[in-house]
PDB file of C-alpha atoms in Angstrom:
ATOM      1  CA  LYS A   8      17.082  15.713 -49.224  1.00  0.00           C
ATOM      2  CA  ASN A   9      20.919  14.706 -48.928  1.00  0.00           C
ATOM      3  CA  ARG A  10      23.582  17.056 -50.558  1.00  0.00           C
ATOM      4  CA  ASP A  11      26.650  16.565 -51.901  1.00  0.00           C
ATOM      5  CA  VAL A  12      28.984  19.319 -50.411  1.00  0.00           C
ATOM      6  CA  ALA A  13      32.373  20.391 -50.530  1.00  0.00           C
ATOM      7  CA  ALA A  14      34.695  19.559 -46.944  1.00  0.00           C
ATOM      8  CA  ALA A  15      35.199  23.214 -46.523  1.00  0.00           C
ATOM      9  CA  MET A  16      31.606  23.748 -46.582  1.00  0.00           C
ATOM     10  CA  ILE A  17      28.770  23.824 -43.176  1.00  0.00           C
ATOM     11  CA  PRO A  18      29.066  20.137 -41.993  1.00  0.00           C
ATOM     12  CA  PRO A  19      25.898  19.009 -41.561  1.00  0.00           C
ATOM     13  CA  LEU A  20      25.569  18.605 -37.623  1.00  0.00           C
ATOM     14  CA  ALA A  21      26.307  22.634 -37.730  1.00  0.00           C
ATOM     15  CA  LEU A  22      24.121  23.967 -39.766  1.00  0.00           C
ATOM     16  CA  SER A  23      20.754  21.373 -37.990  1.00  0.00           C
ATOM     17  CA  PHE A  24      21.957  22.797 -34.924  1.00  0.00           C
ATOM     18  CA  TYR A  25      21.819  26.266 -36.841  1.00  0.00           C
ATOM     19  CA  PHE A  26      18.902  26.045 -38.613  1.00  0.00           C
ATOM     20  CA  PHE A  27      16.924  24.716 -35.293  1.00  0.00           C
ATOM     21  CA  LEU A  28      17.825  27.793 -33.795  1.00  0.00           C
ATOM     22  CA  ALA A  29      14.944  29.588 -34.587  1.00  0.00           C
ATOM     23  CA  ALA A  30      12.148  26.743 -33.252  1.00  0.00           C
ATOM     24  CA  VAL A  31      14.678  26.903 -30.084  1.00  0.00           C
ATOM     25  CA  ALA A  32      13.640  30.201 -29.160  1.00  0.00           C
ATOM     26  CA  MET A  33      10.158  29.985 -30.018  1.00  0.00           C
ATOM     27  CA  LEU A  34      10.155  26.796 -27.340  1.00  0.00           C
ATOM     28  CA  LEU A  35      11.772  28.578 -25.427  1.00  0.00           C
ATOM     29  CA  ARG A  36       9.780  31.682 -24.703  1.00  0.00           C
ATOM     30  CA  SER A  37       6.636  28.829 -24.853  1.00  0.00           C
ATOM     31  CA  VAL A  38       7.954  27.692 -21.827  1.00  0.00           C
ATOM     32  CA  ALA A  39       7.085  30.592 -20.034  1.00  0.00           C
ATOM     33  CA  ALA A  40       3.735  30.166 -21.045  1.00  0.00           C
ATOM     34  CA  LEU A  41       3.201  26.881 -20.181  1.00  0.00           C
ATOM     35  CA  GLN A  42       4.344  26.996 -16.951  1.00  0.00           C
ATOM     36  CA  GLN A  43       0.943  28.966 -16.483  1.00  0.00           C
ATOM     37  CA  GLN A  44      -0.730  25.652 -17.449  1.00  0.00           C
ATOM     38  CA  ALA A  45       0.711  22.143 -17.239  1.00  0.00           C
ATOM     39  CA  PRO A  46       4.409  22.883 -17.803  1.00  0.00           C
ATOM     40  CA  ARG A  47       5.177  19.991 -20.796  1.00  0.00           C
ATOM     41  CA  VAL A  48       7.234  21.005 -23.592  1.00  0.00           C
ATOM     42  CA  VAL A  49       7.023  17.698 -26.706  1.00  0.00           C
ATOM     43  CA  VAL A  50       9.427  17.866 -29.094  1.00  0.00           C
ATOM     44  CA  VAL A  51       9.044  16.121 -32.342  1.00  0.00           C
ATOM     45  CA  GLY A  52      11.995  13.973 -33.808  1.00  0.00           C
ATOM     46  CA  GLY A  53      15.210  12.557 -31.702  1.00  0.00           C
ATOM     47  CA  GLY A  54      17.815  13.814 -34.012  1.00  0.00           C
ATOM     48  CA  ALA A  55      20.501  15.931 -33.041  1.00  0.00           C
ATOM     49  CA  SER A  56      18.285  18.962 -33.311  1.00  0.00           C
ATOM     50  CA  GLY A  57      15.437  17.430 -31.077  1.00  0.00           C
ATOM     51  CA  TYR A  58      17.974  16.228 -28.670  1.00  0.00           C
ATOM     52  CA  PHE A  59      19.389  19.476 -28.049  1.00  0.00           C
ATOM     53  CA  ALA A  60      16.370  21.907 -28.229  1.00  0.00           C
ATOM     54  CA  ALA A  61      14.747  19.578 -25.472  1.00  0.00           C
ATOM     55  CA  ILE A  62      18.510  19.713 -23.632  1.00  0.00           C
ATOM     56  CA  ALA A  63      18.644  22.999 -23.829  1.00  0.00           C
ATOM     57  CA  ALA A  64      14.878  23.409 -23.287  1.00  0.00           C
ATOM     58  CA  LYS A  65      15.413  21.474 -19.514  1.00  0.00           C
ATOM     59  CA  ARG A  66      18.089  23.623 -18.979  1.00  0.00           C
ATOM     60  CA  ARG A  67      16.606  26.327 -19.153  1.00  0.00           C
ATOM     61  CA  HIS A  68      13.785  25.771 -17.523  1.00  0.00           C
ATOM     62  CA  ARG A  69      14.240  22.522 -15.091  1.00  0.00           C
ATOM     63  CA  GLU A  70      10.808  22.457 -13.820  1.00  0.00           C
ATOM     64  CA  VAL A  71       8.947  21.798 -16.933  1.00  0.00           C
ATOM     65  CA  SER A  72       8.646  18.418 -18.656  1.00  0.00           C
ATOM     66  CA  VAL A  73      10.484  17.762 -21.520  1.00  0.00           C
ATOM     67  CA  THR A  74       9.596  15.072 -23.903  1.00  0.00           C
ATOM     68  CA  VAL A  75      11.197  13.973 -27.079  1.00  0.00           C
ATOM     69  CA  LEU A  76       9.408  11.789 -29.854  1.00  0.00           C
ATOM     70  CA  GLU A  77      11.127   9.671 -32.154  1.00  0.00           C
ATOM     71  CA  GLN A  78       8.882   7.565 -34.260  1.00  0.00           C
ATOM     72  CA  GLN A  79      12.082   5.075 -34.714  1.00  0.00           C
ATOM     73  CA  ARG A  80      13.457   2.733 -32.596  1.00  0.00           C
ATOM     74  CA  SER A  81      16.378   4.794 -32.129  1.00  0.00           C
ATOM     75  CA  GLY A  82      17.193   8.483 -32.668  1.00  0.00           C
ATOM     76  CA  LEU A  83      20.389  10.385 -33.686  1.00  0.00           C
ATOM     77  CA  LYS A  84      20.972   8.379 -37.055  1.00  0.00           C
ATOM     78  CA  LYS A  85      21.898  11.005 -38.989  1.00  0.00           C
ATOM     79  CA  VAL A  86      24.718  11.688 -36.409  1.00  0.00           C
ATOM     80  CA  LEU A  87      26.090   8.869 -36.561  1.00  0.00           C
ATOM     81  CA  MET A  88      26.656   9.035 -40.146  1.00  0.00           C
ATOM     82  CA  SER A  89      27.770  12.887 -40.572  1.00  0.00           C
ATOM     83  CA  GLY A  90      31.123  13.009 -41.439  1.00  0.00           C
ATOM     84  CA  GLY A  91      31.825   9.368 -42.462  1.00  0.00           C
ATOM     85  CA  GLY A  92      31.066   8.097 -39.953  1.00  0.00           C
ATOM     86  CA  ARG A  93      33.451  10.301 -37.522  1.00  0.00           C
ATOM     87  CA  CYS A  94      30.337  13.302 -37.529  1.00  0.00           C
ATOM     88  CA  ASN A  95      31.925  17.087 -38.162  1.00  0.00           C
ATOM     89  CA  VAL A  96      29.885  19.026 -35.442  1.00  0.00           C
ATOM     90  CA  MET A  97      31.049  22.377 -36.364  1.00  0.00           C
ATOM     91  CA  HIS A  98      33.466  24.114 -38.112  1.00  0.00           C
ATOM     92  CA  ASP A  99      36.715  26.266 -36.630  1.00  0.00           C
ATOM     93  CA  ASP A 100      35.102  28.550 -33.837  1.00  0.00           C
ATOM     94  CA  GLY A 101      38.475  30.937 -35.085  1.00  0.00           C
ATOM     95  CA  VAL A 102      37.346  31.404 -38.354  1.00  0.00           C
ATOM     96  CA  ALA A 103      35.161  34.382 -39.127  1.00  0.00           C
ATOM     97  CA  LEU A 104      31.581  34.049 -40.249  1.00  0.00           C
ATOM     98  CA  GLY A 105      31.881  36.441 -42.852  1.00  0.00           C
ATOM     99  CA  GLU A 106      34.971  34.329 -44.166  1.00  0.00           C
ATOM    100  CA  PHE A 107      33.028  31.101 -43.689  1.00  0.00           C
ATOM    101  CA  VAL A 108      29.596  31.473 -45.059  1.00  0.00           C
ATOM    102  CA  GLU A 109      31.734  31.838 -48.730  1.00  0.00           C
ATOM    103  CA  ASN A 110      32.216  28.163 -48.364  1.00  0.00           C
ATOM    104  CA  TYR A 111      28.538  27.639 -48.165  1.00  0.00           C
ATOM    105  CA  PRO A 112      26.617  27.671 -51.303  1.00  0.00           C
ATOM    106  CA  ARG A 113      22.888  28.366 -50.017  1.00  0.00           C
ATOM    107  CA  GLY A 114      22.320  29.800 -46.612  1.00  0.00           C
ATOM    108  CA  LYS A 115      24.169  33.112 -46.369  1.00  0.00           C
ATOM    109  CA  LYS A 116      21.596  34.679 -45.455  1.00  0.00           C
ATOM    110  CA  GLU A 117      20.306  32.787 -42.614  1.00  0.00           C
ATOM    111  CA  LEU A 118      23.546  32.099 -41.266  1.00  0.00           C
ATOM    112  CA  ARG A 119      24.619  35.644 -41.003  1.00  0.00           C
ATOM    113  CA  GLY A 120      21.182  35.577 -39.121  1.00  0.00           C
ATOM    114  CA  SER A 121      19.673  34.818 -35.848  1.00  0.00           C
ATOM    115  CA  PHE A 122      20.774  31.337 -36.172  1.00  0.00           C
ATOM    116  CA  THR A 123      24.617  32.305 -35.403  1.00  0.00           C
ATOM    117  CA  LYS A 124      23.813  35.060 -33.097  1.00  0.00           C
ATOM    118  CA  ARG A 125      22.324  32.983 -30.121  1.00  0.00           C
ATOM    119  CA  PHE A 126      24.010  29.851 -30.974  1.00  0.00           C
ATOM    120  CA  GLY A 127      27.926  29.730 -33.141  1.00  0.00           C
ATOM    121  CA  PRO A 128      30.483  27.287 -33.114  1.00  0.00           C
ATOM    122  CA  ARG A 129      32.000  28.711 -30.024  1.00  0.00           C
ATOM    123  CA  ASP A 130      28.663  27.916 -28.239  1.00  0.00           C
ATOM    124  CA  ALA A 131      28.437  24.362 -29.959  1.00  0.00           C
ATOM    125  CA  ARG A 132      32.392  23.412 -28.293  1.00  0.00           C
ATOM    126  CA  GLN A 133      31.546  25.036 -25.374  1.00  0.00           C
ATOM    127  CA  PHE A 134      28.023  22.337 -25.025  1.00  0.00           C
ATOM    128  CA  PHE A 135      30.247  19.185 -26.629  1.00  0.00           C
ATOM    129  CA  GLU A 136      33.692  19.760 -24.514  1.00  0.00           C
ATOM    130  CA  GLY A 137      31.231  20.617 -20.816  1.00  0.00           C
ATOM    131  CA  GLU A 138      29.446  16.865 -21.830  1.00  0.00           C
ATOM    132  CA  GLY A 139      32.974  15.240 -21.790  1.00  0.00           C
ATOM    133  CA  VAL A 140      33.354  15.688 -26.208  1.00  0.00           C
ATOM    134  CA  GLU A 141      37.079  16.576 -26.791  1.00  0.00           C
ATOM    135  CA  LEU A 142      37.208  18.069 -30.233  1.00  0.00           C
ATOM    136  CA  LYS A 143      40.034  19.063 -33.034  1.00  0.00           C
ATOM    137  CA  VAL A 144      40.240  21.301 -35.981  1.00  0.00           C
ATOM    138  CA  GLU A 145      41.355  19.159 -39.077  1.00  0.00           C
ATOM    139  CA  ASP A 146      43.130  21.785 -42.042  1.00  0.00           C
ATOM    140  CA  ASP A 147      40.248  22.467 -43.588  1.00  0.00           C
ATOM    141  CA  GLY A 148      38.309  24.084 -40.670  1.00  0.00           C
ATOM    142  CA  ARG A 149      35.908  20.727 -40.323  1.00  0.00           C
ATOM    143  CA  VAL A 150      35.868  19.890 -36.421  1.00  0.00           C
ATOM    144  CA  PHE A 151      35.544  16.295 -35.453  1.00  0.00           C
ATOM    145  CA  PRO A 152      35.615  14.877 -31.571  1.00  0.00           C
ATOM    146  CA  VAL A 153      39.267  13.102 -30.958  1.00  0.00           C
ATOM    147  CA  THR A 154      38.042  10.210 -31.033  1.00  0.00           C
ATOM    148  CA  ASP A 155      37.145  10.144 -34.671  1.00  0.00           C
ATOM    149  CA  ASP A 156      34.120   8.513 -33.649  1.00  0.00           C
ATOM    150  CA  SER A 157      30.439   9.783 -34.248  1.00  0.00           C
ATOM    151  CA  ARG A 158      29.156   7.710 -31.261  1.00  0.00           C
ATOM    152  CA  THR A 159      31.308  10.048 -28.746  1.00  0.00           C
ATOM    153  CA  VAL A 160      28.812  12.717 -30.236  1.00  0.00           C
ATOM    154  CA  ALA A 161      26.174  10.783 -30.156  1.00  0.00           C
ATOM    155  CA  THR A 162      26.277   9.476 -26.704  1.00  0.00           C
ATOM    156  CA  ALA A 163      27.634  13.077 -25.414  1.00  0.00           C
ATOM    157  CA  LEU A 164      23.561  14.205 -27.011  1.00  0.00           C
ATOM    158  CA  GLU A 165      21.571  11.172 -25.131  1.00  0.00           C
ATOM    159  CA  ASN A 166      23.594  11.300 -21.502  1.00  0.00           C
ATOM    160  CA  ALA A 167      23.069  15.159 -21.380  1.00  0.00           C
ATOM    161  CA  ALA A 168      19.387  14.318 -21.803  1.00  0.00           C
ATOM    162  CA  LYS A 169      18.950  11.618 -19.714  1.00  0.00           C
ATOM    163  CA  LYS A 170      21.391  13.329 -17.025  1.00  0.00           C
ATOM    164  CA  GLY A 171      19.012  16.922 -17.756  1.00  0.00           C
ATOM    165  CA  GLY A 172      15.736  14.750 -16.866  1.00  0.00           C
ATOM    166  CA  VAL A 173      14.789  14.290 -20.838  1.00  0.00           C
ATOM    167  CA  HIS A 174      12.158  11.612 -21.458  1.00  0.00           C
ATOM    168  CA  VAL A 175      12.867  10.114 -24.536  1.00  0.00           C
ATOM    169  CA  LEU A 176      10.214   7.911 -26.795  1.00  0.00           C
ATOM    170  CA  PHE A 177      10.832   5.771 -29.375  1.00  0.00           C
ATOM    171  CA  GLY A 178       8.393   4.545 -31.711  1.00  0.00           C
ATOM    172  CA  ASP A 179       6.210   7.513 -30.699  1.00  0.00           C
ATOM    173  CA  GLY A 180       5.920   9.995 -33.388  1.00  0.00           C
ATOM    174  CA  ALA A 181       3.455  12.760 -33.450  1.00  0.00           C
ATOM    175  CA  THR A 182       0.601  11.898 -36.303  1.00  0.00           C
ATOM    176  CA  LYS A 183      -0.910  15.291 -35.890  1.00  0.00           C
ATOM    177  CA  VAL A 184      -0.915  18.510 -34.794  1.00  0.00           C
ATOM    178  CA  ASP A 185      -3.063  20.731 -33.224  1.00  0.00           C
ATOM    179  CA  TYR A 186      -2.245  24.049 -33.168  1.00  0.00           C
ATOM    180  CA  GLU A 187      -3.337  28.120 -31.492  1.00  0.00           C
ATOM    181  CA  VAL A 188      -1.875  31.011 -31.463  1.00  0.00           C
ATOM    182  CA  CYS A 189      -2.943  33.108 -28.166  1.00  0.00           C
ATOM    183  CA  ASP A 190      -2.675  36.826 -28.579  1.00  0.00           C
ATOM    184  CA  ASP A 191      -0.504  38.142 -26.104  1.00  0.00           C
ATOM    185  CA  ASP A 192      -1.549  41.456 -26.186  1.00  0.00           C
ATOM    186  CA  ASP A 193       1.887  42.342 -28.212  1.00  0.00           C
ATOM    187  CA  ASP A 194       0.997  42.798 -31.660  1.00  0.00           C
ATOM    188  CA  ASP A 195       4.688  41.826 -32.864  1.00  0.00           C
ATOM    189  CA  ALA A 196       4.775  38.285 -34.613  1.00  0.00           C
ATOM    190  CA  GLU A 197       8.066  37.351 -32.513  1.00  0.00           C
ATOM    191  CA  THR A 198       6.409  37.855 -29.006  1.00  0.00           C
ATOM    192  CA  SER A 199       3.463  35.460 -29.819  1.00  0.00           C
ATOM    193  CA  PHE A 200       3.128  31.899 -28.247  1.00  0.00           C
ATOM    194  CA  LYS A 201       1.880  29.084 -30.124  1.00  0.00           C
ATOM    195  CA  TYR A 202       0.277  25.904 -28.000  1.00  0.00           C
ATOM    196  CA  PHE A 203       0.742  22.645 -29.477  1.00  0.00           C
ATOM    197  CA  ASN A 204      -1.970  19.649 -28.650  1.00  0.00           C
ATOM    198  CA  PHE A 205      -0.500  15.914 -29.972  1.00  0.00           C
TER     199      PHE A 205
END
């Protein structure tokens, strides 16, 4: 699963953020439907994307119970390893997306799509700085915490989840997911809701 990428290519954490945004968008649309039933959201996986999705869902809908299930005894392990232990969280938000994607051999179309329109580098910067993480841009365009310590980023995600009321359960993974697609009287697949049972 691990691929070698040049230093100027998209950092793993930032890519993770981009690719989970579609799932977050579906999750947030589902939250409105869930409010009519038992308002509960379960995020499977306590990595960067799982934490961020849970935080975003809880911030948008405070009345909904949000729980992260992580089968390991701790989460955010890849965050702690990324960037050689320094955690490059994104690329320079001053670089145009068209220029940036040329440094990434796969996923150019996806990076130009809804992922970066919904949550781009400026949003990532706002999020981390809002959580007290000071950031710096290096010569190659990668952005790191000024501490040069990935624990700074992991702690920011953990604190944002805790502060927001997100429950994180370690040693608890989903072994099976059942779902049904509910007809919302709209033929547009983008607005269809999925209800999951664990």
